[in-house]
Coordinates of C-alpha atoms in Angstrom, one line a residue:
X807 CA 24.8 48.0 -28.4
X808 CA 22.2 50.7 -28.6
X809 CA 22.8 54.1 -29.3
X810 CA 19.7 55.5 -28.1
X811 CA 19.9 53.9 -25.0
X812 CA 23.3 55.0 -24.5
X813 CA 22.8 58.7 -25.2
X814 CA 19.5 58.7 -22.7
X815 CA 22.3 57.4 -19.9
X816 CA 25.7 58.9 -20.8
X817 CA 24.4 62.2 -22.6
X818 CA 21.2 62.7 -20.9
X819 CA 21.9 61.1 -17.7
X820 CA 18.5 59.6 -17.6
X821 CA 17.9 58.0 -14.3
X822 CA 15.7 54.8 -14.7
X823 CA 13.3 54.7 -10.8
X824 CA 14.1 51.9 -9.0
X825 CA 10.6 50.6 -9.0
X826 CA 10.2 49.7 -12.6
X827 CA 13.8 47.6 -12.4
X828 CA 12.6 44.5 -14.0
X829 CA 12.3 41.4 -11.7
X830 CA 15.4 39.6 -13.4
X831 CA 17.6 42.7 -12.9
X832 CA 17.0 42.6 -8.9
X833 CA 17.6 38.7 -8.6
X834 CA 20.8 39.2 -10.5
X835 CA 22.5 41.6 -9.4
X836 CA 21.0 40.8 -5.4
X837 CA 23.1 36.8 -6.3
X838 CA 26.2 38.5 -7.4
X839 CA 26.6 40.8 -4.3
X840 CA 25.5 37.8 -2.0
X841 CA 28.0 35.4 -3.2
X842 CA 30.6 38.6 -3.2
X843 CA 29.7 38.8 0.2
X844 CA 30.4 34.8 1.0
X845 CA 33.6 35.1 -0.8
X846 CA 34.7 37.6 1.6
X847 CA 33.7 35.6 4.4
X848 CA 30.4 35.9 5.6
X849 CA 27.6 33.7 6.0
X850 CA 24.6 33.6 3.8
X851 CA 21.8 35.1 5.9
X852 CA 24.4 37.8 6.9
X853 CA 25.5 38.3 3.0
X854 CA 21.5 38.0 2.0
X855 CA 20.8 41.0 5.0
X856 CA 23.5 42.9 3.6
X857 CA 22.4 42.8 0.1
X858 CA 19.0 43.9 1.2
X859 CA 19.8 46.6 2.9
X860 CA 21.6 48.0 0.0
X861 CA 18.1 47.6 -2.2
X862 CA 15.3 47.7 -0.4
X863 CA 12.9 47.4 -3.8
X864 CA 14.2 43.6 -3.6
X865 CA 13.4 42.3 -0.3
X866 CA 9.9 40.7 -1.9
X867 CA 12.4 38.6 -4.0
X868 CA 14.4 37.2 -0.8
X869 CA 13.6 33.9 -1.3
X870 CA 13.9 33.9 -5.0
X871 CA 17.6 35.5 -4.5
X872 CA 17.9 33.0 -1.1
X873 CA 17.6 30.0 -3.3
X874 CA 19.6 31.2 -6.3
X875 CA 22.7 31.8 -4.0
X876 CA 21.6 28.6 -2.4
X877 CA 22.3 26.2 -5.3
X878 CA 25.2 28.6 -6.5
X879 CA 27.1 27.7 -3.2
X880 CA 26.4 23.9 -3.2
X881 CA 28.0 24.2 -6.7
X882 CA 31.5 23.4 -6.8
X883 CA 32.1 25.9 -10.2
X884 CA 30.5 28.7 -8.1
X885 CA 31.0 27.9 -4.7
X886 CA 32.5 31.2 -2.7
X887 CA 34.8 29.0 -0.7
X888 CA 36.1 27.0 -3.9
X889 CA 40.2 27.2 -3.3
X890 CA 40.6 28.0 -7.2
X891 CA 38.8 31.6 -6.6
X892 CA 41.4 34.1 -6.4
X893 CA 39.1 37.5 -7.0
X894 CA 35.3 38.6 -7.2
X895 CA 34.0 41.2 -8.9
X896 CA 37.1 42.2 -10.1
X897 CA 37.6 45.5 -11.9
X898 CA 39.2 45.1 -15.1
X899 CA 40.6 47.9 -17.2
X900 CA 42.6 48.3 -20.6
X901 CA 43.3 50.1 -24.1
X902 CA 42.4 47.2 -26.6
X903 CA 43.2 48.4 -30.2
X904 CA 43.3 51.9 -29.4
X905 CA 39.9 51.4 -27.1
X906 CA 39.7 52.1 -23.6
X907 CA 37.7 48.8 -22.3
X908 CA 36.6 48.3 -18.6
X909 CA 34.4 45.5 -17.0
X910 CA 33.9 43.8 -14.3
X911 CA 34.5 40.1 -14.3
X912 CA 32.5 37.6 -11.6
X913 CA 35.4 35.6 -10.8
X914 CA 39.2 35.5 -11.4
X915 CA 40.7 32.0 -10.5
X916 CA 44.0 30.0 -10.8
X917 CA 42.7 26.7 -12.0
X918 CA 45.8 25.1 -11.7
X919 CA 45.8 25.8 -7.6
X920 CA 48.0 22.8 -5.8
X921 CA 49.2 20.8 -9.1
X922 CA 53.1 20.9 -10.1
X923 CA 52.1 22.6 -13.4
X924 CA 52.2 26.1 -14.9
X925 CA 49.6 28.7 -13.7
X926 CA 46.2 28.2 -15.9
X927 CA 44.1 31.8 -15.1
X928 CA 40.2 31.8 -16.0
X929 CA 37.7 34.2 -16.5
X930 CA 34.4 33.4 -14.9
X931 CA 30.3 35.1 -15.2
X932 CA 27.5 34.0 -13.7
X933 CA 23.9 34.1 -15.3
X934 CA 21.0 33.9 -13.1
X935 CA 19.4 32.8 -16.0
X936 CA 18.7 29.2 -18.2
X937 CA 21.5 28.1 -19.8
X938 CA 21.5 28.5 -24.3
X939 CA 21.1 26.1 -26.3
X940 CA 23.9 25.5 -28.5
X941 CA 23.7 26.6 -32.0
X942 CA 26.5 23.0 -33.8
X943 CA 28.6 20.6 -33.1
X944 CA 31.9 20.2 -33.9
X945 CA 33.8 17.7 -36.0
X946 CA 34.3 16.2 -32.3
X947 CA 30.6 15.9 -31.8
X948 CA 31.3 18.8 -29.5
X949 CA 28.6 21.6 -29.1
X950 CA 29.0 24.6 -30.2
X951 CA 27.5 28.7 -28.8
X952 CA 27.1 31.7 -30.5
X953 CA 29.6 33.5 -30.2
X954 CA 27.7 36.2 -27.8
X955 CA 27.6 33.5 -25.0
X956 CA 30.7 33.5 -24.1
X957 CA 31.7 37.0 -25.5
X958 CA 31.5 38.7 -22.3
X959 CA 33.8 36.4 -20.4
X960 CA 36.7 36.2 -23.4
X961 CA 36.5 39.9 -23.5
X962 CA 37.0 39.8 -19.7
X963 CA 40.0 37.7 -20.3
X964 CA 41.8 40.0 -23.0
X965 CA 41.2 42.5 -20.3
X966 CA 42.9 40.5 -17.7
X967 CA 45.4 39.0 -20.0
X968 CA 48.9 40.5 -18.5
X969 CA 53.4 39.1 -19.4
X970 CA 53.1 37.4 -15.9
X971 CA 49.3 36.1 -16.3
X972 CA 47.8 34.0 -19.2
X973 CA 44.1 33.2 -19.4
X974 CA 43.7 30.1 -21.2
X975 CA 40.1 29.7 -20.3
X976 CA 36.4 31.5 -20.5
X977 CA 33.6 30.2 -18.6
X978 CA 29.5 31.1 -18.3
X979 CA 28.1 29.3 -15.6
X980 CA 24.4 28.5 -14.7
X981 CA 24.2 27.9 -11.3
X982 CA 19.9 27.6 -11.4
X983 CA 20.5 24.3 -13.7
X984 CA 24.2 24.1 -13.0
X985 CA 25.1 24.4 -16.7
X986 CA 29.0 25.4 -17.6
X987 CA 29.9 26.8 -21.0
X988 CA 33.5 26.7 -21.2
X989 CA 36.2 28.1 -23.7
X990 CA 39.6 27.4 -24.3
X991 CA 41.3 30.5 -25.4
X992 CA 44.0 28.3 -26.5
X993 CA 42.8 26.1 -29.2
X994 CA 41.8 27.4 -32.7
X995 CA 38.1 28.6 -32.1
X996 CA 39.2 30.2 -28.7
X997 CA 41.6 32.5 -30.6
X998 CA 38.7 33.2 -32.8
X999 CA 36.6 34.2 -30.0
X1000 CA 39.2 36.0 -28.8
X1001 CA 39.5 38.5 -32.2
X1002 CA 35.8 37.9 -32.6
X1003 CA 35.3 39.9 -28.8
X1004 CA 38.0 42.6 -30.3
X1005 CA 36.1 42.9 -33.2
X1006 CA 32.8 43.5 -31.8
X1007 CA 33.9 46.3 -29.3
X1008 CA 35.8 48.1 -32.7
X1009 CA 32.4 47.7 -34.2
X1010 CA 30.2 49.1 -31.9
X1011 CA 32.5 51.5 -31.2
X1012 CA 32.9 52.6 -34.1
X1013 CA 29.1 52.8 -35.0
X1014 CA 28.9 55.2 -31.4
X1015 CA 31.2 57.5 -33.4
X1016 CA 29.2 57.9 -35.7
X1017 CA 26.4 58.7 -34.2
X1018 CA 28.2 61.5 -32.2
X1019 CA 29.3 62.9 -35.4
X1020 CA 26.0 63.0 -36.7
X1021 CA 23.7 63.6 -33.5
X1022 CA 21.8 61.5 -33.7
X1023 CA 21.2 58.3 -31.8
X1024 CA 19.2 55.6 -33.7
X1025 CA 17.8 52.9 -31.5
X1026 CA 18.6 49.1 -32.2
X1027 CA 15.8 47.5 -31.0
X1028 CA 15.7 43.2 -30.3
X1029 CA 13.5 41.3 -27.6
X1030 CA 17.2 40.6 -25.8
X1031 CA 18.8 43.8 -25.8
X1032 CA 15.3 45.6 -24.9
X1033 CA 14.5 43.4 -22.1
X1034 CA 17.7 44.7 -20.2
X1035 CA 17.5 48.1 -21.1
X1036 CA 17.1 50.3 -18.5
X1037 CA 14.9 52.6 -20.3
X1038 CA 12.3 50.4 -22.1
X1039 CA 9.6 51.0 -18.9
X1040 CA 9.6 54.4 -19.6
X1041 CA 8.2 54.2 -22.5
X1042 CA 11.2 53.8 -25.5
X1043 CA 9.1 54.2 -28.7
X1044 CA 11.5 52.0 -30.7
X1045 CA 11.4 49.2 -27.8
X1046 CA 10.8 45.5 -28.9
X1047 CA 9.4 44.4 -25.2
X1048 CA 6.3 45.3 -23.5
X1049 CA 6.6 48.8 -21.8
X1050 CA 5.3 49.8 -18.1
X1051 CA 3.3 52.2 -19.3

């Protein structure tokens, strides 16, 4: 998204001190490698330990991360036992139009587990965050999110998309309010989404070109893409968020 940013990491290989990792950032990634954890098998104060270990900086968030994975394992859509998950944190790698394209998706399931019906694959990520609102309805009185909701996820499922496997859905779930966002990749607007998510990886790609062609790396500053950016605490002139300093 931002060139600046991604010169300072890939070209640079600015390392960002683990003590000015924004709050958000710690409780996220801290729930993702808990319920990882669970999905293997273990028990939540044994997954929460584990996770802790791993990043010191965020045991005075323990109880913020505790009740996070909490409510995201008494939630049937994210529950690490559920009997539809089939992967977590699964690595996801592909050449899409000439692109080489790799993520990591939440969740992997087989929706369809234990009905006499053809295999139905999903794609689901987790936000630690409060769910959008949406931006229309549809002729349906069905609501409708920007596209960049749910971009992540279809993009995860072109990635995953294999002859043997189709994935017909995309989902963002909220476990804090227990909010699902849910696309089908089938109908009309999911194969919108679908070239939409191609489109925006050509495009951004495309404008990283040409800023290695040029050298020179122009920032793309927005409250949302600055408040995750690694760099914006050490002082990014062109940030749009508060800086540490």
């Amino acid at each position: 998204n931002c060139p600046t940013s991604w010169a300072l990491r890939r070209l640079d290989r600015a390392v960002r001190p683990p003590e000015v990792q924004a709050d958000s950032a710690v409780v996220g990634s801290n729930v993702h490698r808990v319920l990882e954890l669970m999905a293997d098998g273990e028990n939540l104060d044994t997954a929460l330990a584990h996770a802790l270990d791993e990043a010191p900086d965020a045991e005075a968030l323990a109880a913020q991360i505790a009740a996070v994975v909490g409510t995201a394992a008494a939630w049937g859509p994210t529950d690490p036992a559920r009997p539809t998950l089939k992967g977590s944190e699964v690595r996801l790698r592909r050449t899409i139009d000439g692109i080489d394209v790799a993520g990591v998706a939440d969740a992997i399931e087989l929706d369809t587990v234990g009905l006499d019906v053809d295999a139905e694959w999903s794609v689901s990520d987790y936000k630690t965050g409060d769910a959008p609102d949406p931006v229309d309805t549809d002729e349906s009185g069905q609501p409708i999110w920007d596209a960049g909701v749910t971009r992540q996820p279809v993009l995860y499922a072109e990635l995953a998309e294999t002859p043997d496997r189709h994935f017909r859905r995309a989902r963002v779930l909220y476990p804090k309010s227990r909010s699902k966002i849910e696309v089908d990749l089938d109908t009309p607007r999911g194969k919108v989404l679908r070239l939409e998510a191609r489109r925006w990886v050509a495009w951004n790609t495309s404008q990283l070109h040409r800023s290695i062609a040029k050298g020179f790396f122009a920032a793309k500053p927005s409250p949302t893409r600055c408040a995750g950016c690694p760099f914006v605490a050490a002082g990014c002139p062109a940030s749009a968020a508060p800086t540490a300093g």
